[in-house]
XYZ file of C-alpha atoms in Angstrom:
687
model
C 146.347 93.660 149.268
C 143.331 93.584 151.083
C 142.191 96.509 149.495
C 142.948 94.954 146.489
C 140.631 91.920 147.465
C 137.894 94.211 148.677
C 138.009 96.053 145.358
C 137.849 92.615 143.567
C 135.154 91.315 145.482
C 133.273 94.651 144.689
C 133.750 94.401 141.215
C 132.896 90.713 140.980
C 129.631 91.674 142.905
C 129.221 94.606 140.613
C 129.411 92.116 137.610
C 126.932 89.754 138.969
C 124.559 92.753 139.766
C 124.959 93.764 136.120
C 124.521 90.159 134.950
C 121.395 89.570 136.961
C 120.028 92.914 135.935
C 120.675 92.230 132.282
C 118.530 88.885 132.811
C 115.975 90.654 134.394
C 115.722 93.001 131.694
C 115.743 90.144 129.183
C 112.929 88.353 131.174
C 110.878 91.500 131.244
C 111.327 92.214 127.612
C 108.041 92.673 125.694
C 109.106 90.711 122.877
C 110.780 87.993 125.098
C 107.548 87.520 126.861
C 105.393 87.589 123.681
C 107.433 84.813 122.010
C 107.949 82.886 125.379
C 104.005 82.631 125.779
C 103.526 81.355 122.156
C 106.106 78.685 122.730
C 104.620 77.447 125.977
C 101.042 77.531 124.591
C 98.940 74.226 124.568
C 98.669 72.271 121.423
C 95.772 72.998 119.199
C 92.774 70.495 118.601
C 94.135 69.953 115.074
C 97.726 69.519 116.228
C 96.833 66.656 118.773
C 94.669 64.824 115.966
C 97.909 64.792 113.747
C 100.216 63.795 116.411
C 97.969 60.852 117.644
C 97.334 59.593 114.380
C 101.116 59.847 113.474
C 101.789 57.579 116.564
C 99.689 54.875 115.138
C 100.598 55.193 111.511
C 103.497 56.509 109.575
C 103.819 57.341 105.790
C 106.502 58.879 103.691
C 106.430 61.885 102.049
C 107.784 63.088 98.502
C 110.650 65.690 99.127
C 108.493 68.282 97.176
C 105.565 67.929 99.189
C 107.870 67.733 102.512
C 109.664 70.959 101.802
C 106.408 72.744 100.895
C 104.475 71.469 104.012
C 107.544 72.205 106.183
C 107.631 75.711 105.170
C 104.242 76.363 106.248
C 104.546 74.464 109.287
C 107.632 76.500 110.147
C 105.693 79.677 109.303
C 102.908 79.017 111.584
C 104.919 77.444 114.473
C 102.967 74.198 114.409
C 104.443 71.533 116.316
C 103.821 68.792 113.620
C 105.594 66.961 110.674
C 104.950 66.598 107.303
C 104.553 62.891 107.581
C 101.789 63.251 110.443
C 99.948 65.801 107.835
C 100.199 63.041 105.173
C 99.392 60.250 107.257
C 96.358 61.882 108.910
C 94.746 62.983 105.533
C 94.875 59.463 104.070
C 93.437 58.010 107.295
C 90.734 60.356 107.053
C 89.953 59.310 103.370
C 90.117 55.579 104.545
C 87.841 55.870 107.273
C 85.489 58.100 105.248
C 85.190 55.726 102.334
C 84.696 52.659 104.783
C 81.990 54.563 106.599
C 80.298 55.798 103.379
C 80.010 52.181 101.897
C 78.523 50.701 105.303
C 75.956 53.313 105.215
C 75.206 52.485 101.599
C 74.878 48.838 102.225
C 72.367 49.794 105.152
C 70.413 52.358 103.475
C 70.617 51.564 99.645
C 70.609 55.335 99.087
C 72.898 56.948 96.393
C 72.354 60.330 97.648
C 73.443 59.651 101.091
C 76.658 57.661 99.592
C 77.289 60.602 97.587
C 77.131 62.874 100.667
C 79.460 60.607 102.626
C 81.950 60.791 99.845
C 81.668 64.687 99.774
C 82.296 64.799 103.460
C 85.346 62.221 102.939
C 86.719 64.007 100.462
C 86.420 67.425 102.395
C 87.995 65.955 105.553
C 90.783 64.758 103.293
C 91.395 68.334 101.730
C 91.164 69.862 105.086
C 93.873 67.659 106.887
C 95.939 67.442 103.880
C 95.974 71.336 103.061
C 95.483 72.497 106.715
C 99.133 74.073 107.065
C 99.019 75.706 103.335
C 95.626 76.929 103.814
C 96.401 78.544 107.414
C 99.285 80.031 106.081
C 97.132 81.657 103.188
C 94.604 82.887 105.763
C 97.145 84.318 107.962
C 98.600 86.279 104.999
C 95.290 87.503 103.797
C 94.754 88.651 107.483
C 98.139 90.056 107.744
C 97.882 91.841 104.281
C 94.893 94.026 105.538
C 97.874 95.667 107.677
C 100.555 96.031 105.384
C 99.628 99.498 104.027
C 99.475 100.862 107.783
C 102.699 99.226 108.458
C 104.390 101.150 105.762
C 102.438 104.266 106.918
C 103.691 103.796 110.579
C 107.433 103.258 109.335
C 107.356 106.467 107.152
C 105.942 108.521 110.001
C 108.472 107.412 112.281
C 111.507 107.308 109.822
C 110.659 110.929 108.794
C 111.574 112.514 112.138
C 113.917 109.603 113.430
C 116.113 107.694 110.917
C 116.467 104.493 113.020
C 115.107 101.382 111.455
C 114.649 99.397 114.840
C 112.754 102.060 116.324
C 110.548 102.152 113.313
C 109.786 98.493 113.433
C 109.100 98.709 117.394
C 106.557 101.669 116.449
C 105.102 99.301 114.031
C 104.758 96.617 116.388
C 103.382 98.731 118.870
C 100.328 100.089 116.780
C 99.398 97.144 114.829
C 97.107 94.230 115.838
C 97.105 90.734 114.750
C 99.408 88.430 112.790
C 101.443 91.245 111.236
C 102.068 92.965 114.707
C 103.185 89.538 115.774
C 105.522 89.206 112.778
C 107.292 92.445 113.706
C 107.584 91.556 117.250
C 109.270 88.356 115.967
C 111.661 90.387 113.983
C 112.817 92.258 116.866
C 112.970 89.249 119.068
C 114.979 87.320 116.463
C 117.688 90.446 116.687
C 117.471 90.213 120.466
C 118.161 86.627 120.451
C 121.076 86.933 118.021
C 119.403 84.683 115.420
C 120.342 87.748 113.011
C 122.953 90.149 113.545
C 121.324 93.446 112.228
C 117.481 94.495 112.266
C 117.771 94.974 108.335
C 118.947 91.241 108.034
C 116.206 90.119 109.737
C 113.664 92.346 107.974
C 114.949 91.401 104.615
C 114.500 87.566 105.590
C 110.899 88.372 106.509
C 109.945 90.555 103.606
C 111.149 87.853 101.239
C 108.195 85.798 102.122
C 105.830 88.555 100.479
C 107.837 88.610 97.009
C 105.251 86.889 95.159
C 101.961 87.864 97.010
C 102.521 91.592 97.549
C 105.529 93.011 95.656
C 104.599 96.554 96.334
C 105.106 96.078 99.934
C 108.687 94.362 99.211
C 109.274 97.511 97.239
C 108.072 99.969 99.969
C 110.245 98.396 102.589
C 113.266 98.423 100.624
C 112.755 102.185 99.620
C 112.280 102.627 103.464
C 115.524 101.034 104.409
C 117.197 102.697 101.407
C 116.495 106.094 102.960
C 118.598 105.400 105.933
C 121.791 105.666 103.780
C 121.087 109.002 102.059
C 123.559 111.792 102.814
C 120.949 114.641 102.284
C 117.515 115.113 104.084
C 115.934 115.875 100.725
C 116.802 112.409 99.308
C 116.026 110.662 102.361
C 112.525 112.240 102.699
C 111.953 111.554 99.024
C 112.563 107.960 99.346
C 110.036 107.931 102.169
C 107.317 109.364 100.148
C 108.008 107.075 97.346
C 107.593 104.352 99.834
C 104.162 105.348 100.892
C 103.124 106.087 97.306
C 104.424 102.800 95.961
C 102.264 100.569 98.292
C 99.173 102.861 98.074
C 99.458 102.929 94.138
C 100.091 99.128 94.046
C 97.165 98.392 96.235
C 94.812 100.487 93.951
C 96.196 98.628 90.782
C 95.879 94.966 92.284
C 92.292 95.749 93.405
C 91.312 97.321 90.098
C 92.586 93.965 88.571
C 91.105 91.792 91.110
C 87.697 93.570 90.747
C 87.772 92.853 86.715
C 88.806 89.369 87.334
C 85.957 88.820 89.992
C 83.205 89.303 87.417
C 83.406 85.789 85.686
C 83.816 83.662 88.744
C 80.823 85.400 90.368
C 78.685 84.793 87.527
C 79.902 81.112 87.281
C 78.954 80.879 91.223
C 75.726 82.518 90.566
C 74.807 80.287 87.608
C 76.175 76.889 88.743
C 75.309 77.127 92.365
C 71.936 79.364 92.417
C 70.295 80.147 88.961
C 70.506 76.484 87.426
C 69.575 74.563 90.567
C 66.758 76.676 91.558
C 65.200 76.561 87.887
C 65.809 72.738 87.826
C 63.511 72.301 91.051
C 60.409 73.212 88.610
C 60.862 70.226 86.686
C 61.055 68.042 89.794
C 57.536 67.569 90.626
C 56.820 66.341 87.166
C 59.710 64.002 87.082
C 58.848 62.889 90.847
C 55.618 61.938 89.682
C 56.893 59.540 86.922
C 60.136 58.494 88.954
C 59.131 58.882 92.581
C 61.099 55.918 93.433
C 64.388 57.816 92.097
C 63.567 61.301 93.350
C 62.862 61.241 97.082
C 62.540 64.082 99.762
C 65.818 62.799 101.235
C 67.607 62.916 97.943
C 66.709 66.425 97.324
C 67.528 67.344 100.919
C 71.040 66.166 100.690
C 71.337 67.611 97.224
C 69.887 71.032 97.658
C 70.611 71.737 101.484
C 74.151 69.989 101.774
C 76.139 69.038 98.529
C 75.224 72.430 96.718
C 75.874 74.917 99.312
C 79.196 72.865 99.980
C 79.965 73.191 96.402
C 79.290 76.735 96.298
C 81.175 77.382 99.398
C 84.358 75.869 98.007
C 83.759 77.825 94.446
C 83.824 80.915 96.788
C 86.886 79.863 98.770
C 88.672 79.359 95.551
C 87.348 82.884 94.279
C 88.790 84.563 97.562
C 92.052 83.015 97.760
C 93.670 85.522 95.395
C 92.343 88.704 97.047
C 94.602 91.415 97.288
C 95.739 93.636 100.258
C 93.064 96.064 101.639
C 92.770 98.257 104.501
C 92.496 97.124 108.214
C 89.554 98.009 110.481
C 89.741 99.537 114.146
C 89.942 96.830 116.757
C 87.165 97.681 119.536
C 87.631 94.320 121.268
C 88.959 96.301 124.506
C 86.568 99.361 124.295
C 85.034 99.558 127.846
C 81.428 99.821 126.250
C 81.592 97.070 123.898
C 79.586 93.950 124.958
C 80.782 90.189 125.368
C 80.694 88.212 122.234
C 77.051 86.917 121.665
C 75.675 89.579 124.028
C 74.013 93.087 123.689
C 73.338 95.914 126.426
C 69.982 97.235 127.292
C 69.475 100.507 129.332
C 67.192 100.006 132.512
C 66.966 103.832 134.058
C 70.814 104.189 134.584
C 72.002 100.881 134.750
C 73.147 98.757 131.649
C 72.284 95.338 131.559
C 73.684 92.596 129.403
C 71.714 90.141 127.704
C 72.473 86.987 125.443
C 71.113 87.180 121.970
C 70.987 83.633 121.165
C 67.962 82.724 123.495
C 65.902 85.692 121.945
C 66.694 84.358 118.130
C 65.558 80.937 119.498
C 62.436 82.224 120.888
C 61.554 83.902 117.354
C 62.382 80.724 115.752
C 60.161 78.607 118.078
C 57.241 81.261 117.702
C 57.322 80.634 113.896
C 57.868 76.785 113.949
C 55.164 75.883 116.432
C 52.169 76.586 114.197
C 53.919 74.882 111.297
C 54.459 71.650 113.594
C 50.697 71.945 114.670
C 49.489 72.335 111.037
C 51.627 69.181 110.318
C 50.043 67.160 113.099
C 46.427 67.999 111.927
C 47.381 67.466 108.268
C 50.043 64.848 107.869
C 52.243 64.403 104.659
C 50.386 62.441 101.939
C 47.200 64.590 101.724
C 45.935 66.556 98.466
C 48.159 69.562 98.104
C 46.800 73.000 98.530
C 47.863 76.724 98.727
C 47.620 76.496 102.489
C 50.632 73.782 102.221
C 52.778 76.781 100.947
C 51.333 79.485 103.256
C 51.662 77.497 106.389
C 55.382 76.091 105.285
C 56.466 79.941 104.871
C 56.546 80.036 108.774
C 59.519 77.900 109.294
C 61.395 79.739 106.608
C 60.610 83.340 107.791
C 61.227 82.211 111.465
C 64.528 80.757 110.552
C 65.544 83.953 108.502
C 64.146 86.164 111.490
C 66.197 84.164 114.084
C 69.184 84.649 112.081
C 68.439 88.568 111.502
C 67.680 89.132 115.189
C 71.025 87.304 116.144
C 73.083 89.183 113.597
C 71.545 92.343 114.481
C 71.542 92.171 118.224
C 75.343 91.159 118.305
C 76.618 93.772 115.931
C 74.579 96.987 116.083
C 76.351 98.219 119.166
C 79.582 97.278 118.187
C 78.866 98.702 114.518
C 78.191 102.083 116.178
C 81.209 102.247 118.500
C 83.259 101.145 115.468
C 81.715 103.913 112.980
C 82.613 106.450 115.951
C 86.305 105.392 115.716
C 86.065 105.301 111.845
C 84.763 108.897 111.709
C 87.543 109.802 114.039
C 90.091 108.429 111.699
C 88.400 109.643 108.600
C 88.498 113.115 110.089
C 91.987 113.031 111.653
C 93.767 114.034 108.267
C 91.993 117.298 108.856
C 92.640 117.566 112.754
C 96.120 116.696 112.466
C 96.546 119.495 109.946
C 94.451 122.009 112.277
C 96.540 120.772 115.336
C 99.776 121.424 113.568
C 98.802 124.880 112.544
C 97.759 125.929 116.063
C 101.154 124.398 117.460
C 103.060 126.177 114.798
C 101.294 129.471 115.947
C 103.003 128.863 119.141
C 100.029 127.457 121.232
C 100.954 124.601 123.730
C 99.705 121.363 122.940
C 96.598 121.618 125.618
C 95.494 125.010 124.155
C 95.988 123.809 120.669
C 93.894 120.663 121.450
C 91.194 123.000 123.060
C 91.014 125.211 119.953
C 90.794 122.264 117.621
C 87.871 120.720 119.502
C 86.076 124.270 119.648
C 86.368 124.433 115.845
C 85.204 120.923 115.332
C 82.145 121.045 117.821
C 79.771 117.768 117.281
C 82.475 115.616 115.675
C 84.257 112.702 117.142
C 87.428 114.611 116.644
C 86.046 117.422 119.157
C 85.012 114.541 121.751
C 88.431 112.911 121.609
C 90.250 116.497 122.252
C 87.907 117.653 125.003
C 88.310 114.424 126.844
C 92.402 114.895 126.340
C 92.037 118.680 127.828
C 89.823 117.946 130.580
C 92.318 115.272 131.925
C 95.040 117.899 131.646
C 93.005 120.550 133.344
C 90.834 118.783 135.799
C 93.108 115.740 136.754
C 96.557 117.569 135.924
C 97.793 114.968 133.716
C 100.657 115.741 131.147
C 99.824 115.432 127.567
C 101.128 112.090 127.119
C 99.169 110.579 130.358
C 95.882 112.471 129.068
C 96.152 110.375 125.960
C 97.392 107.227 126.766
C 96.278 106.568 130.331
C 94.872 102.922 130.530
C 92.151 104.004 132.391
C 91.259 107.678 131.899
C 93.076 108.613 128.661
C 91.309 109.903 125.744
C 92.136 106.623 123.692
C 90.382 104.569 126.050
C 86.815 105.342 124.390
C 88.459 105.874 120.931
C 91.018 102.832 120.606
C 92.394 103.569 117.229
C 95.910 102.569 116.470
C 96.026 105.254 113.589
C 95.211 108.079 116.144
C 97.540 106.678 118.775
C 100.318 106.594 116.534
C 99.766 110.210 115.281
C 99.551 111.341 118.955
C 102.922 109.450 119.820
C 104.431 111.268 116.984
C 103.342 114.415 118.288
C 104.482 113.822 121.804
C 107.890 112.927 120.770
C 107.922 115.772 118.678
C 107.014 118.294 121.381
C 109.583 116.751 123.738
C 112.084 118.354 121.356
C 110.356 121.454 120.339
C 106.695 122.826 119.204
C 108.012 123.163 115.694
C 109.064 119.815 115.327
C 105.701 118.562 116.766
C 103.780 120.880 114.248
C 105.949 119.547 111.303
C 105.269 116.067 112.296
C 101.733 116.548 112.556
C 101.699 118.166 109.276
C 103.519 115.277 107.631
C 100.948 112.633 109.284
C 98.020 114.750 107.706
C 99.275 114.587 104.251
C 100.014 110.917 104.540
C 96.624 110.343 105.938
C 94.964 112.203 103.064
C 96.653 110.107 100.553
C 95.568 106.819 102.513
C 91.992 108.199 102.403
C 92.010 109.097 98.749
C 93.181 105.632 97.737
C 90.527 104.006 100.258
C 87.979 106.035 98.146
C 89.185 104.914 94.820
C 89.174 101.259 95.908
C 85.505 101.505 97.111
C 84.656 102.965 93.687
C 86.468 100.149 92.116
C 84.540 97.364 93.853
C 81.083 99.401 93.873
C 79.899 97.576 90.701
C 80.697 94.378 91.653
C 79.359 94.527 95.128
C 76.041 96.461 94.442
C 75.538 93.311 91.629
C 76.122 90.745 94.434
C 73.727 92.512 96.823
C 70.973 92.850 94.294
C 71.324 89.341 93.343
C 71.039 88.050 96.826
C 68.459 90.160 98.135
C 66.155 90.660 94.892
C 66.819 87.883 92.309
C 67.616 84.691 94.181
C 64.706 85.305 96.368
C 62.321 86.161 93.508
C 63.360 83.015 91.502
C 62.771 80.769 94.430
C 59.558 82.304 95.321
C 58.400 81.785 91.418
C 59.434 78.082 91.530
C 57.600 77.444 94.742
C 54.315 78.969 93.118
C 54.505 77.308 89.889
C 55.213 73.864 91.571
C 52.302 74.290 93.878
C 50.034 75.010 90.380
C 51.884 71.907 89.039
C 51.294 69.537 92.112
C 47.469 70.495 92.267
C 46.909 69.816 88.697
C 48.796 66.284 88.720
C 46.834 65.522 91.777
C 43.487 66.686 90.280
C 44.304 64.503 87.159
C 45.483 61.611 89.360
C 42.144 61.821 91.289
C 39.993 61.988 87.961
C 41.711 59.138 86.420
C 41.298 56.782 89.486
C 37.684 57.999 88.903
C 37.746 56.736 85.330
C 39.561 53.679 86.412
C 36.940 52.540 89.002
C 34.247 53.036 86.194
C 36.050 51.299 83.716
C 36.604 48.369 85.953
C 33.129 48.506 86.759
C 32.198 47.975 83.093
C 32.768 44.466 81.752
C 36.135 44.468 79.568
C 36.870 48.054 80.259
C 40.324 49.211 79.382
C 41.413 52.824 78.856
C 44.120 55.380 79.751
C 43.337 54.780 83.357
C 45.010 51.604 83.142
C 48.012 53.120 82.221
C 47.960 55.170 85.244
C 47.104 52.252 87.426
C 50.353 50.025 86.182
C 52.369 52.883 88.076
C 53.689 55.129 85.151
C 52.236 57.989 87.183
C 52.413 58.166 90.943
C 51.456 61.346 92.554
C 51.017 59.821 95.921
C 54.517 58.863 96.591
C 55.657 62.145 94.858
C 57.522 64.766 97.056
C 54.915 66.676 99.404
C 54.576 70.260 98.599
C 55.408 71.206 102.224
C 58.923 69.369 102.080
C 59.441 71.082 98.656
C 58.921 74.319 100.012
C 61.319 74.028 102.945
C 63.997 72.516 100.780
C 63.623 75.751 98.312
C 63.368 77.985 101.555
C 66.366 76.526 103.263
C 68.466 76.544 100.151
C 67.364 80.253 99.637
C 68.603 81.167 103.029
C 71.991 79.365 102.453
C 72.321 81.068 99.213
C 71.966 84.411 100.637
C 74.427 83.804 103.442
C 77.052 82.335 101.224
C 76.857 85.259 98.427
C 76.984 87.883 101.537
C 80.126 86.219 103.003
C 81.445 86.485 99.528
C 80.694 90.044 99.165
C 81.751 90.890 102.874
C 85.168 89.176 102.380
C 85.814 91.092 99.387
C 84.486 94.556 100.616
C 85.680 94.179 104.363
C 88.475 91.664 104.394
C 86.758 89.457 107.026
C 85.449 92.120 109.188
C 83.179 89.829 111.539
C 81.005 92.884 112.521
C 80.299 94.192 109.194
C 79.967 90.584 107.730
C 77.023 89.866 110.433
C 75.444 93.204 109.582
C 75.409 92.697 106.069
C 74.161 89.323 106.072
C 71.391 90.103 108.602
C 70.141 93.036 106.663
C 70.419 91.206 103.070
C 68.634 88.019 104.516
C 65.983 90.196 106.004
C 65.456 92.090 102.537
C 65.406 88.795 100.536
C 62.991 86.987 103.063
C 60.413 89.727 102.309
C 60.985 89.691 98.720
C 60.545 85.797 98.777
C 57.439 85.741 101.172
C 55.515 88.472 98.975
C 56.592 86.678 95.639
C 55.693 83.121 96.986
C 52.259 84.598 98.213
C 51.676 86.536 95.044
C 52.427 83.492 92.772
C 50.775 80.921 94.572
C 47.598 82.967 95.104
C 47.290 83.846 91.340
C 48.360 80.476 90.041
C 46.220 78.624 92.690
C 43.262 80.779 91.458
C 43.866 80.037 87.900
C 44.525 76.455 88.498
C 41.108 75.872 90.473
C 39.203 77.929 87.750
C 40.600 75.717 85.054
C 39.850 72.618 86.890
C 36.515 73.383 87.513
C 35.806 74.252 83.753
C 37.428 70.932 83.178
C 35.430 68.962 85.428
C 32.238 70.359 84.006
């Protein structure tokens, strides 16, 4: 009996130990930790605003709006309610209207009131549509990884028909929202929210049914491959899955590129060309109606309202952007500088410097001479060409400061990114060579060395030399030589694509060299297909993107420069005419009973003195030109790079610099030409 009790105690202790071990394993689960962290994160600022306003006021929401908002809130995991969203948006519009009315009463400025209204409705739209827009932005960011998700699933499922393993493989090799989505699928299965991985995957994929049907079809083909009896049919479905999303991506991008032409033309005409051409008439109108057209009104209209309008038009155009391809994440690269910083080399040391102070110094260097000129020649003087020349300084200074900041914060990151992109673009050929060497009977180490020697000077050679060096000099195994967190070959080439291919090779090599070679051969073929579609998509978008770049760097600055030159001529002519009329008026007043045309000018129908100063006009046009270039390049970079911040900065800085050079030379040329003609004509007229 005692023995039975002892055995019972041992059994109980064993069960407790097993339960504790299970709890420990669950607590240490990667996916459990990921979502536990997400649940315990603090509230965002927007959530805090919603909740605080919701405590003070409460509004009812229609069932349709409540359902739509709740779906978005659930997708994002926000800790707010539809009622709080609606209440906050209404409070924003009421407060905005009240403040705008008060400001109008104090200033009696219609343009200030219109600016207040624009900001009010902008705030209302922001708070009202925040959950919906956030879901769209998240889906857009996720969509850049959809092709790679299918690629990773197909690569894994080709040699191991295990759906859970494939999803785990995808979650480990993706970044961003889509990686979190796949982790969430696995966690939902672990937490018993869904009984099977397929059930959880089907529920998730249903979210993409309307926006990316090709992704849904591809996932269906991948899951269907598990139920095929023969390997031939199973592998055939996997091939179809990858082909479906690649061809679907190409087709949707072709349609999107064709559909882009009209919206881009509309944005350019309504937001850029017409407003700039309209500026030509403003000096003449301002001379007659100086009370209605003031400098403040023009600044609000051209430097605030119009750019906001262009931005919203661009956002609407980008809302329907289809999926594209992702870009390598270099945030964990050991040589990448901190955000807003860059490296310089002093001897053997690398020194980190901030980019913002340098750009501010460049801006100040250009602006200080302009301020000195204004101090010596205040507003209200006789306009001349020198007003245009000196006002170019703050415009050029602003453009240069933006260029320096964008260049200094992107050039080193871009170089690292290009190295990884080159490695990925070469990897189809690299994987094919490596597969051939392994199939010839060479072990992984020697096969990698032979591939490196055959590709000397390339990023692929550097990658494999590092891998072989780790194996020979440090005695690492193939897996550690590649994936070691400090010394692995992937440390300086943090590519998820290469990482996934190497994992497949290592897993295959554990079974046999033949399987490893076969896996790499399949990876090579898949990567070649992806590369082919990528190049086709670039060709499809090239016409639209080149048109955007040309309009931003050449056409817009040229038109702006011509407008400034013509305006300077008009202002000089009107001022000269005004001076001559004043002389006639004084002569007429001196003569008894004199009354002529000068009296018409004297009663206020023509007032050049209160018109917009040429220096202010040049600043308004110059700042608007800079805003236009930035907005158009934002559109181009979003279309081409799908929100890649590094290439977006580089494209904005490069195009802005080119546009500023064109703007400066055109402004100087037109001003010198028309200024000389104006002086010549006035001299002849005076004689």
